[in-house]
mmCIF file of C-alpha atoms in Angstrom:
data_model
loop_
_atom_site.group_PDB
_atom_site.id
_atom_site.type_symbol
_atom_site.label_atom_id
_atom_site.label_comp_id
_atom_site.label_asym_id
_atom_site.label_seq_id
_atom_site.Cartn_x
_atom_site.Cartn_y
_atom_site.Cartn_z
ATOM 1 C CA MET A 1 5.755 -29.376 -1.499
ATOM 2 C CA ASP A 2 9.125 -28.472 -3.073
ATOM 3 C CA THR A 3 10.488 -24.975 -2.577
ATOM 4 C CA PRO A 4 8.298 -22.717 -4.748
ATOM 5 C CA ALA A 5 9.530 -19.895 -6.937
ATOM 6 C CA VAL A 6 6.922 -17.462 -5.603
ATOM 7 C CA SER A 7 5.179 -17.155 -2.244
ATOM 8 C CA ILE A 8 1.907 -15.224 -2.398
ATOM 9 C CA ILE A 9 0.973 -13.790 1.008
ATOM 10 C CA VAL A 10 -2.702 -12.985 1.565
ATOM 11 C CA PRO A 11 -3.614 -11.234 4.840
ATOM 12 C CA VAL A 12 -7.248 -12.058 5.654
ATOM 13 C CA TYR A 13 -9.637 -10.227 7.954
ATOM 14 C CA ASN A 14 -13.444 -10.380 7.679
ATOM 15 C CA VAL A 15 -13.676 -10.622 3.889
ATOM 16 C CA VAL A 16 -15.884 -13.687 3.547
ATOM 17 C CA GLY A 17 -17.803 -12.168 0.625
ATOM 18 C CA TYR A 18 -14.653 -11.384 -1.379
ATOM 19 C CA LEU A 19 -12.299 -14.225 -0.589
ATOM 20 C CA ASP A 20 -13.440 -16.701 -3.226
ATOM 21 C CA ALA A 21 -12.714 -14.355 -6.140
ATOM 22 C CA CYS A 22 -9.270 -13.603 -4.719
ATOM 23 C CA VAL A 23 -8.313 -17.246 -4.181
ATOM 24 C CA ARG A 24 -9.561 -18.351 -7.584
ATOM 25 C CA SER A 25 -7.529 -15.605 -9.250
ATOM 26 C CA LEU A 26 -4.425 -17.010 -7.555
ATOM 27 C CA MET A 27 -5.192 -20.633 -8.372
ATOM 28 C CA ASN A 28 -5.812 -19.662 -12.013
ATOM 29 C CA GLN A 29 -2.356 -18.165 -12.530
ATOM 30 C CA THR A 30 -0.602 -19.350 -15.692
ATOM 31 C CA TYR A 31 2.586 -19.643 -13.617
ATOM 32 C CA GLN A 32 2.002 -22.462 -11.136
ATOM 33 C CA ASP A 33 5.298 -22.733 -9.232
ATOM 34 C CA ILE A 34 3.720 -20.919 -6.308
ATOM 35 C CA GLU A 35 2.622 -21.309 -2.720
ATOM 36 C CA ILE A 36 -0.261 -19.317 -1.257
ATOM 37 C CA LEU A 37 -0.004 -18.325 2.410
ATOM 38 C CA MET A 38 -3.302 -17.128 3.836
ATOM 39 C CA VAL A 39 -2.792 -15.314 7.136
ATOM 40 C CA ASP A 40 -6.069 -15.105 9.050
ATOM 41 C CA ASP A 41 -5.866 -12.099 11.371
ATOM 42 C CA GLY A 42 -8.503 -13.290 13.836
ATOM 43 C CA SER A 43 -11.504 -13.004 11.506
ATOM 44 C CA THR A 44 -14.953 -13.201 13.117
ATOM 45 C CA ASP A 45 -17.108 -13.623 9.997
ATOM 46 C CA GLY A 46 -16.096 -17.131 8.947
ATOM 47 C CA SER A 47 -13.174 -16.042 6.758
ATOM 48 C CA GLY A 48 -10.725 -18.124 8.792
ATOM 49 C CA GLU A 49 -12.801 -21.272 8.387
ATOM 50 C CA LEU A 50 -13.112 -20.573 4.669
ATOM 51 C CA CYS A 51 -9.317 -20.357 4.452
ATOM 52 C CA ASP A 52 -9.113 -23.802 6.062
ATOM 53 C CA ASP A 53 -11.548 -25.138 3.462
ATOM 54 C CA TYR A 54 -9.337 -23.805 0.655
ATOM 55 C CA ALA A 55 -6.253 -25.370 2.247
ATOM 56 C CA GLY A 56 -8.063 -28.702 2.401
ATOM 57 C CA THR A 57 -8.953 -28.437 -1.295
ATOM 58 C CA PHE A 58 -5.776 -27.000 -2.838
ATOM 59 C CA ASP A 59 -2.344 -28.309 -1.864
ATOM 60 C CA LYS A 60 -0.715 -24.991 -2.838
ATOM 61 C CA ILE A 61 -2.592 -23.203 -0.039
ATOM 62 C CA SER A 62 -1.625 -23.140 3.628
ATOM 63 C CA VAL A 63 -3.163 -21.137 6.457
ATOM 64 C CA ILE A 64 -1.704 -19.277 9.412
ATOM 65 C CA HIS A 65 -4.167 -18.302 12.148
ATOM 66 C CA GLU A 66 -3.267 -15.320 14.340
ATOM 67 C CA GLU A 67 -5.043 -13.309 16.994
ATOM 68 C CA ASN A 68 -6.274 -10.007 15.597
ATOM 69 C CA SER A 69 -3.161 -7.818 15.492
ATOM 70 C CA GLY A 70 -3.555 -5.763 12.312
ATOM 71 C CA PRO A 71 -2.392 -6.017 8.692
ATOM 72 C CA GLY A 72 1.266 -5.301 9.423
ATOM 73 C CA TYR A 73 1.539 -8.195 11.852
ATOM 74 C CA ALA A 74 -0.211 -10.528 9.399
ATOM 75 C CA ARG A 75 2.146 -9.624 6.558
ATOM 76 C CA ASN A 76 5.189 -10.045 8.801
ATOM 77 C CA ALA A 77 3.945 -13.526 9.755
ATOM 78 C CA GLY A 78 3.623 -14.381 6.070
ATOM 79 C CA ILE A 79 7.173 -13.206 5.340
ATOM 80 C CA VAL A 80 8.553 -15.442 8.095
ATOM 81 C CA ALA A 81 6.677 -18.492 6.776
ATOM 82 C CA ALA A 82 7.385 -17.895 3.066
ATOM 83 C CA LYS A 83 9.781 -20.197 1.208
ATOM 84 C CA GLY A 84 9.773 -18.748 -2.328
ATOM 85 C CA ARG A 85 12.561 -16.890 -4.114
ATOM 86 C CA TYR A 86 10.082 -14.081 -4.672
ATOM 87 C CA LEU A 87 7.220 -12.732 -2.568
ATOM 88 C CA LEU A 88 3.937 -11.128 -3.569
ATOM 89 C CA PHE A 89 1.320 -9.565 -1.307
ATOM 90 C CA VAL A 90 -2.296 -9.732 -2.443
ATOM 91 C CA ASP A 91 -5.084 -8.128 -0.428
ATOM 92 C CA SER A 92 -7.869 -10.611 0.212
ATOM 93 C CA ASP A 93 -10.571 -8.468 -1.415
ATOM 94 C CA ASP A 94 -8.539 -7.889 -4.598
ATOM 95 C CA VAL A 95 -7.772 -9.982 -7.686
ATOM 96 C CA LEU A 96 -4.551 -10.888 -9.506
ATOM 97 C CA LEU A 97 -4.910 -11.168 -13.283
ATOM 98 C CA PRO A 98 -4.052 -14.592 -14.820
ATOM 99 C CA LYS A 99 -0.598 -13.854 -16.279
ATOM 100 C CA ALA A 100 0.579 -11.616 -13.440
ATOM 101 C CA VAL A 101 3.024 -13.979 -11.747
ATOM 102 C CA GLU A 102 4.358 -15.282 -15.068
ATOM 103 C CA ARG A 103 5.148 -11.787 -16.327
ATOM 104 C CA LEU A 104 6.675 -10.579 -13.076
ATOM 105 C CA VAL A 105 8.958 -13.587 -12.661
ATOM 106 C CA ALA A 106 10.113 -13.252 -16.280
ATOM 107 C CA ILE A 107 11.147 -9.645 -15.595
ATOM 108 C CA ALA A 108 12.770 -10.454 -12.254
ATOM 109 C CA ASP A 109 14.789 -13.270 -13.801
ATOM 110 C CA THR A 110 16.370 -11.033 -16.465
ATOM 111 C CA GLY A 111 19.139 -10.096 -14.035
ATOM 112 C CA LYS A 112 19.820 -9.094 -10.453
ATOM 113 C CA THR A 113 16.521 -7.719 -9.175
ATOM 114 C CA ASP A 114 15.444 -6.499 -5.755
ATOM 115 C CA LEU A 115 11.862 -5.550 -6.650
ATOM 116 C CA VAL A 116 9.544 -5.433 -9.651
ATOM 117 C CA CYS A 117 6.864 -2.724 -9.684
ATOM 118 C CA TYR A 118 3.728 -3.093 -11.795
ATOM 119 C CA ASP A 119 0.557 -1.224 -12.721
ATOM 120 C CA PHE A 120 -3.025 -1.948 -11.699
ATOM 121 C CA ILE A 121 -6.727 -1.471 -12.382
ATOM 122 C CA VAL A 122 -9.081 0.310 -9.973
ATOM 123 C CA ARG A 123 -12.572 -1.066 -9.482
ATOM 124 C CA LYS A 124 -15.146 0.817 -7.431
ATOM 125 C CA GLY A 125 -18.463 -0.967 -7.048
ATOM 126 C CA LYS A 126 -19.312 -2.851 -10.228
ATOM 127 C CA GLY A 127 -17.423 -0.624 -12.647
ATOM 128 C CA GLU A 128 -13.824 0.148 -13.464
ATOM 129 C CA SER A 129 -12.593 3.549 -12.304
ATOM 130 C CA SER A 130 -9.719 5.661 -13.500
ATOM 131 C CA ARG A 131 -6.321 4.982 -11.959
ATOM 132 C CA THR A 132 -6.276 8.676 -11.036
ATOM 133 C CA VAL A 133 -8.787 7.908 -8.260
ATOM 134 C CA VAL A 134 -5.779 6.820 -6.213
ATOM 135 C CA ILE A 135 -2.676 7.862 -8.225
ATOM 136 C CA PRO A 136 -2.750 11.079 -10.282
ATOM 137 C CA ALA A 137 0.123 10.688 -12.741
ATOM 138 C CA ALA A 138 1.106 8.123 -15.354
ATOM 139 C CA PHE A 139 2.998 4.946 -14.519
ATOM 140 C CA PRO A 140 6.753 5.287 -15.256
ATOM 141 C CA THR A 141 7.880 4.175 -18.719
ATOM 142 C CA VAL A 142 11.370 3.175 -17.594
ATOM 143 C CA LYS A 143 12.545 -0.438 -17.334
ATOM 144 C CA GLU A 144 14.878 -0.117 -14.361
ATOM 145 C CA THR A 145 15.854 2.384 -11.637
ATOM 146 C CA SER A 146 17.357 2.523 -8.184
ATOM 147 C CA GLY A 147 15.131 2.212 -5.140
ATOM 148 C CA ILE A 148 15.604 5.919 -4.381
ATOM 149 C CA GLN A 149 14.275 6.863 -7.820
ATOM 150 C CA CYS A 150 11.312 4.553 -7.276
ATOM 151 C CA LEU A 151 10.597 6.406 -4.036
ATOM 152 C CA ARG A 152 10.735 9.697 -5.947
ATOM 153 C CA TYR A 153 8.077 8.311 -8.312
ATOM 154 C CA ILE A 154 5.851 7.715 -5.285
ATOM 155 C CA TYR A 155 6.377 11.294 -4.116
ATOM 156 C CA GLU A 156 5.614 12.549 -7.638
ATOM 157 C CA GLY A 157 2.295 10.693 -7.675
ATOM 158 C CA ARG A 158 3.331 8.211 -10.377
ATOM 159 C CA LEU A 159 3.351 5.168 -8.109
ATOM 160 C CA GLY A 160 1.301 4.304 -5.055
ATOM 161 C CA ASN A 161 2.382 3.567 -1.505
ATOM 162 C CA TYR A 162 0.910 0.067 -1.871
ATOM 163 C CA SER A 163 3.045 -2.926 -1.023
ATOM 164 C CA MET A 164 0.867 -5.293 -3.076
ATOM 165 C CA LEU A 165 2.093 -3.621 -6.286
ATOM 166 C CA PHE A 166 5.620 -5.017 -6.020
ATOM 167 C CA LEU A 167 7.251 -8.405 -6.462
ATOM 168 C CA TYR A 168 9.992 -8.790 -3.833
ATOM 169 C CA ASN A 169 13.217 -10.731 -3.967
ATOM 170 C CA ARG A 170 12.927 -12.647 -0.699
ATOM 171 C CA GLU A 171 16.688 -12.730 -0.064
ATOM 172 C CA PHE A 172 16.891 -8.949 -0.509
ATOM 173 C CA LEU A 173 13.890 -8.398 1.772
ATOM 174 C CA LEU A 174 15.320 -10.530 4.563
ATOM 175 C CA GLN A 175 18.765 -8.924 4.290
ATOM 176 C CA ALA A 176 17.213 -5.445 4.353
ATOM 177 C CA GLY A 177 15.606 -6.288 7.695
ATOM 178 C CA VAL A 178 12.600 -4.023 7.100
ATOM 179 C CA LYS A 179 9.308 -5.104 8.653
ATOM 180 C CA TYR A 180 5.802 -3.719 8.659
ATOM 181 C CA PRO A 181 4.939 -1.580 11.694
ATOM 182 C CA VAL A 182 2.570 -3.480 13.973
ATOM 183 C CA ASN A 183 1.065 -0.551 15.884
ATOM 184 C CA ILE A 184 -0.302 1.213 12.789
ATOM 185 C CA ASN A 185 -3.387 -0.019 10.912
ATOM 186 C CA VAL A 186 -3.487 2.533 8.108
ATOM 187 C CA LEU A 187 -0.569 3.640 5.872
ATOM 188 C CA GLU A 188 1.447 0.754 7.294
ATOM 189 C CA ASP A 189 2.490 -0.298 3.800
ATOM 190 C CA ALA A 190 3.583 3.273 3.077
ATOM 191 C CA VAL A 191 5.963 3.097 6.045
ATOM 192 C CA PHE A 192 7.230 -0.282 4.841
ATOM 193 C CA LEU A 193 7.972 0.911 1.298
ATOM 194 C CA ASN A 194 9.524 4.206 2.402
ATOM 195 C CA GLU A 195 11.982 2.289 4.581
ATOM 196 C CA LEU A 196 12.616 -0.593 2.166
ATOM 197 C CA LEU A 197 13.065 1.169 -1.184
ATOM 198 C CA PRO A 198 16.196 3.157 -0.207
ATOM 199 C CA LYS A 199 17.924 -0.179 0.407
ATOM 200 C CA ALA A 200 17.162 -1.464 -3.118
ATOM 201 C CA ASN A 201 19.759 -1.230 -5.876
ATOM 202 C CA VAL A 202 17.615 -2.522 -8.741
ATOM 203 C CA VAL A 203 13.885 -1.946 -9.188
ATOM 204 C CA ARG A 204 12.425 -3.159 -12.476
ATOM 205 C CA TYR A 205 9.105 -2.046 -13.948
ATOM 206 C CA CYS A 206 6.243 -3.824 -15.691
ATOM 207 C CA GLN A 207 3.899 -1.364 -17.414
ATOM 208 C CA ALA A 208 1.117 -3.972 -17.714
ATOM 209 C CA LYS A 209 -1.913 -3.735 -15.419
ATOM 210 C CA LEU A 210 -1.783 -7.014 -13.531
ATOM 211 C CA TYR A 211 -3.785 -6.346 -10.359
ATOM 212 C CA VAL A 212 -7.394 -5.349 -9.694
ATOM 213 C CA TYR A 213 -7.655 -3.038 -6.678
ATOM 214 C CA ASN A 214 -11.198 -3.035 -5.316
ATOM 215 C CA ILE A 215 -12.229 0.079 -3.405
ATOM 216 C CA ARG A 216 -14.764 -0.928 -0.776
ATOM 217 C CA GLN A 217 -16.773 1.362 1.470
ATOM 218 C CA ASN A 218 -14.658 0.456 4.502
ATOM 219 C CA ASP A 219 -11.192 0.275 2.974
ATOM 220 C CA SER A 220 -8.488 2.911 3.367
ATOM 221 C CA LEU A 221 -10.022 5.153 0.678
ATOM 222 C CA GLY A 222 -13.690 4.560 1.345
ATOM 223 C CA GLN A 223 -13.821 4.001 5.095
ATOM 224 C CA GLY A 224 -15.743 6.192 7.508
ATOM 225 C CA LYS A 225 -14.342 8.144 10.420
ATOM 226 C CA ASN A 226 -11.993 6.274 12.720
ATOM 227 C CA LEU A 227 -9.993 8.218 15.281
ATOM 228 C CA GLU A 228 -7.706 5.356 16.303
ATOM 229 C CA LYS A 229 -6.757 4.618 12.697
ATOM 230 C CA ALA A 230 -6.218 8.334 12.123
ATOM 231 C CA LYS A 231 -3.840 8.515 15.083
ATOM 232 C CA GLY A 232 -1.885 5.579 13.691
ATOM 233 C CA GLY A 233 -1.890 7.186 10.258
ATOM 234 C CA TYR A 234 -0.458 10.409 11.679
ATOM 235 C CA ARG A 235 2.331 8.453 13.392
ATOM 236 C CA ALA A 236 3.025 6.772 10.050
ATOM 237 C CA ILE A 237 3.304 10.127 8.267
ATOM 238 C CA CYS A 238 5.682 11.489 10.903
ATOM 239 C CA ARG A 239 7.853 8.406 10.468
ATOM 240 C CA ILE A 240 7.816 8.718 6.663
ATOM 241 C CA SER A 241 8.620 12.434 6.887
ATOM 242 C CA GLU A 242 11.640 11.814 9.106
ATOM 243 C CA ASN A 243 12.813 9.114 6.711
ATOM 244 C CA ALA A 244 12.547 11.552 3.778
ATOM 245 C CA LYS A 245 14.640 14.087 5.699
ATOM 246 C CA ARG A 246 17.358 11.504 6.397
ATOM 247 C CA LEU A 247 17.455 10.625 2.702
ATOM 248 C CA GLY A 248 17.635 14.258 1.593
ATOM 249 C CA LEU A 249 14.246 13.891 -0.143
ATOM 250 C CA TYR A 250 12.147 16.140 2.068
ATOM 251 C CA GLN A 251 11.498 18.741 -0.641
ATOM 252 C CA GLU A 252 10.288 16.033 -3.040
ATOM 253 C CA PHE A 253 8.134 14.560 -0.256
ATOM 254 C CA ARG A 254 6.227 17.715 0.687
ATOM 255 C CA LEU A 255 3.305 17.564 -1.768
ATOM 256 C CA HIS A 256 2.894 13.845 -1.168
ATOM 257 C CA GLY A 257 3.014 14.461 2.572
ATOM 258 C CA ILE A 258 0.210 17.005 2.285
ATOM 259 C CA ASP A 259 -1.991 14.396 0.620
ATOM 260 C CA LEU A 260 -1.276 11.845 3.307
ATOM 261 C CA LEU A 261 -2.125 14.403 5.991
ATOM 262 C CA LEU A 262 -5.370 15.402 4.282
ATOM 263 C CA PHE A 263 -6.364 11.744 4.089
ATOM 264 C CA VAL A 264 -5.750 11.295 7.824
ATOM 265 C CA TYR A 265 -7.488 14.612 8.628
ATOM 266 C CA ASN A 266 -10.553 13.343 6.791
ATOM 267 C CA LEU A 267 -10.322 9.971 8.533
ATOM 268 C CA ALA A 268 -10.199 11.579 11.990
ATOM 269 C CA GLY A 269 -13.631 13.148 11.566
ATOM 270 C CA ASP A 270 -14.927 16.401 12.965
ATOM 271 C CA GLY A 271 -15.575 15.431 16.575
ATOM 272 C CA THR A 272 -15.309 18.051 19.307
ATOM 273 C CA ASP A 273 -13.807 15.822 22.000
ATOM 274 C CA ASP A 274 -10.362 16.697 23.323
ATOM 275 C CA GLU A 275 -8.620 13.702 21.736
ATOM 276 C CA THR A 276 -9.908 14.471 18.244
ATOM 277 C CA GLU A 277 -9.180 18.182 18.568
ATOM 278 C CA LYS A 278 -5.630 17.461 19.717
ATOM 279 C CA LEU A 279 -4.957 15.226 16.711
ATOM 280 C CA LEU A 280 -6.501 17.701 14.266
ATOM 281 C CA ALA A 281 -4.359 20.480 15.739
ATOM 282 C CA HIS A 282 -1.208 18.407 15.144
ATOM 283 C CA ILE A 283 -2.273 17.687 11.572
ATOM 284 C CA ARG A 284 -3.024 21.374 10.883
ATOM 285 C CA THR A 285 0.419 22.345 12.168
ATOM 286 C CA SER A 286 2.058 19.735 9.945
ATOM 287 C CA LEU A 287 0.001 20.827 6.931
ATOM 288 C CA PHE A 288 1.025 24.436 7.405
ATOM 289 C CA SER A 289 4.686 23.474 7.778
ATOM 290 C CA LEU A 290 4.696 21.338 4.619
ATOM 291 C CA SER A 291 2.898 23.976 2.558
ATOM 292 C CA HIS A 292 5.245 26.831 3.456
ATOM 293 C CA GLY A 293 7.760 27.955 0.829
ATOM 294 C CA GLN A 294 8.570 27.086 -2.768
ATOM 295 C CA MET A 295 7.729 23.559 -3.915
ATOM 296 C CA LYS A 296 10.379 21.485 -5.704
ATOM 297 C CA ILE A 297 7.667 19.603 -7.624
ATOM 298 C CA LYS A 298 5.583 22.076 -9.640
ATOM 299 C CA PRO A 299 1.992 22.036 -8.340
ATOM 300 C CA THR A 300 -1.069 21.776 -10.576
ATOM 301 C CA LEU A 301 -3.847 24.378 -10.394
ATOM 302 C CA LYS A 302 -5.781 22.192 -7.981
ATOM 303 C CA ARG A 303 -2.649 21.848 -5.904
ATOM 304 C CA LYS A 304 -2.211 25.623 -5.832
ATOM 305 C CA ILE A 305 -5.772 26.004 -4.534
ATOM 306 C CA GLN A 306 -5.058 23.395 -1.855
ATOM 307 C CA LEU A 307 -1.913 25.202 -0.748
ATOM 308 C CA LEU A 308 -3.727 28.536 -0.636
ATOM 309 C CA LEU A 309 -6.493 27.083 1.554
ATOM 310 C CA ILE A 310 -3.911 25.564 3.888
ATOM 311 C CA ARG A 311 -2.028 28.848 4.201
ATOM 312 C CA TYR A 312 -5.278 30.614 5.106
ATOM 313 C CA ARG A 313 -6.128 27.717 7.454
ATOM 314 C CA LEU A 314 -9.387 26.864 5.664
ATOM 315 C CA TYR A 315 -8.935 23.188 6.522
ATOM 316 C CA ASP A 316 -12.552 22.058 6.630
ATOM 317 C CA LEU A 317 -13.282 23.431 3.149
ATOM 318 C CA LEU A 318 -10.095 21.797 1.937
ATOM 319 C CA VAL A 319 -10.813 18.372 3.420
ATOM 320 C CA HIS A 320 -14.487 18.149 2.506
ATOM 321 C CA HIS A 321 -14.109 19.335 -1.093
ATOM 322 C CA LEU A 322 -10.503 19.155 -2.281
ATOM 323 C CA TRP A 323 -8.557 16.661 -0.200
ATOM 324 C CA ARG A 324 -7.922 14.267 -3.090
ATOM 325 C CA PHE A 325 -5.059 15.548 -5.182
ATOM 326 C CA GLY A 326 -4.816 15.820 -8.932
#
């Protein structure tokens, strides 16, 4: 096919029950100058074979098969293979609304653009949930900012650390040289965005909700305890924290960092083995450090309760009842 305007990268791993809705949402886009790159990350439930079926049916779809190496590796493989002027990431259990690509390209084409950020819908089970389930504050009303300001919006809880909620200028992305970490299987997109956004000069914004984010029982918000993922998540937070310090944004980062740590604390579980206890001790130390002193971003009442519990080291009460921020 000719060089497409937009490459849509879909990392796929064991989502056979969700894949059809995702693919059909992409094929039904009103803007059709697209290619769809499905990156099968070693699925064992038939998802890889289903991807091959789609590729045999739709000429816009191609498939990359990889050994299971995690979501970061799969996305990196998609970036290398992509040919479009712009890139989109769509999680294989989510849905892109019909006019999404059309609206995003129209905004990106208004002038020099590194990224376009857009809003989304949250669906949990069969019903639509409030956006505040994952992001507490309102989407920015601005049309354009620097990448640093966009990162501040993430720290303020107005945007999410989700790489699927941006359209990327492929030339900018390749010149920036930022890749997804491949040894981290949770918060890997947070690392990616925290390292990419400071390199962006122009981020544009689309206030429309163009993406349906499905919260499943085993996704990053609903998943059960997983020590290995928690260890990777803690490494991700340390990396993000150091990046914020280098940028002079550590004070803005602190409340956001607390939320990331509470998420990973909850993910680690309450095991009594040495490995779990060691990780939890590191997280507690980091929580206490981030909570100490005056906050640059004014905390809500719930935030103040969280900070008080951290300062008195009441971590279990905090995690089991108040770890989601608001």
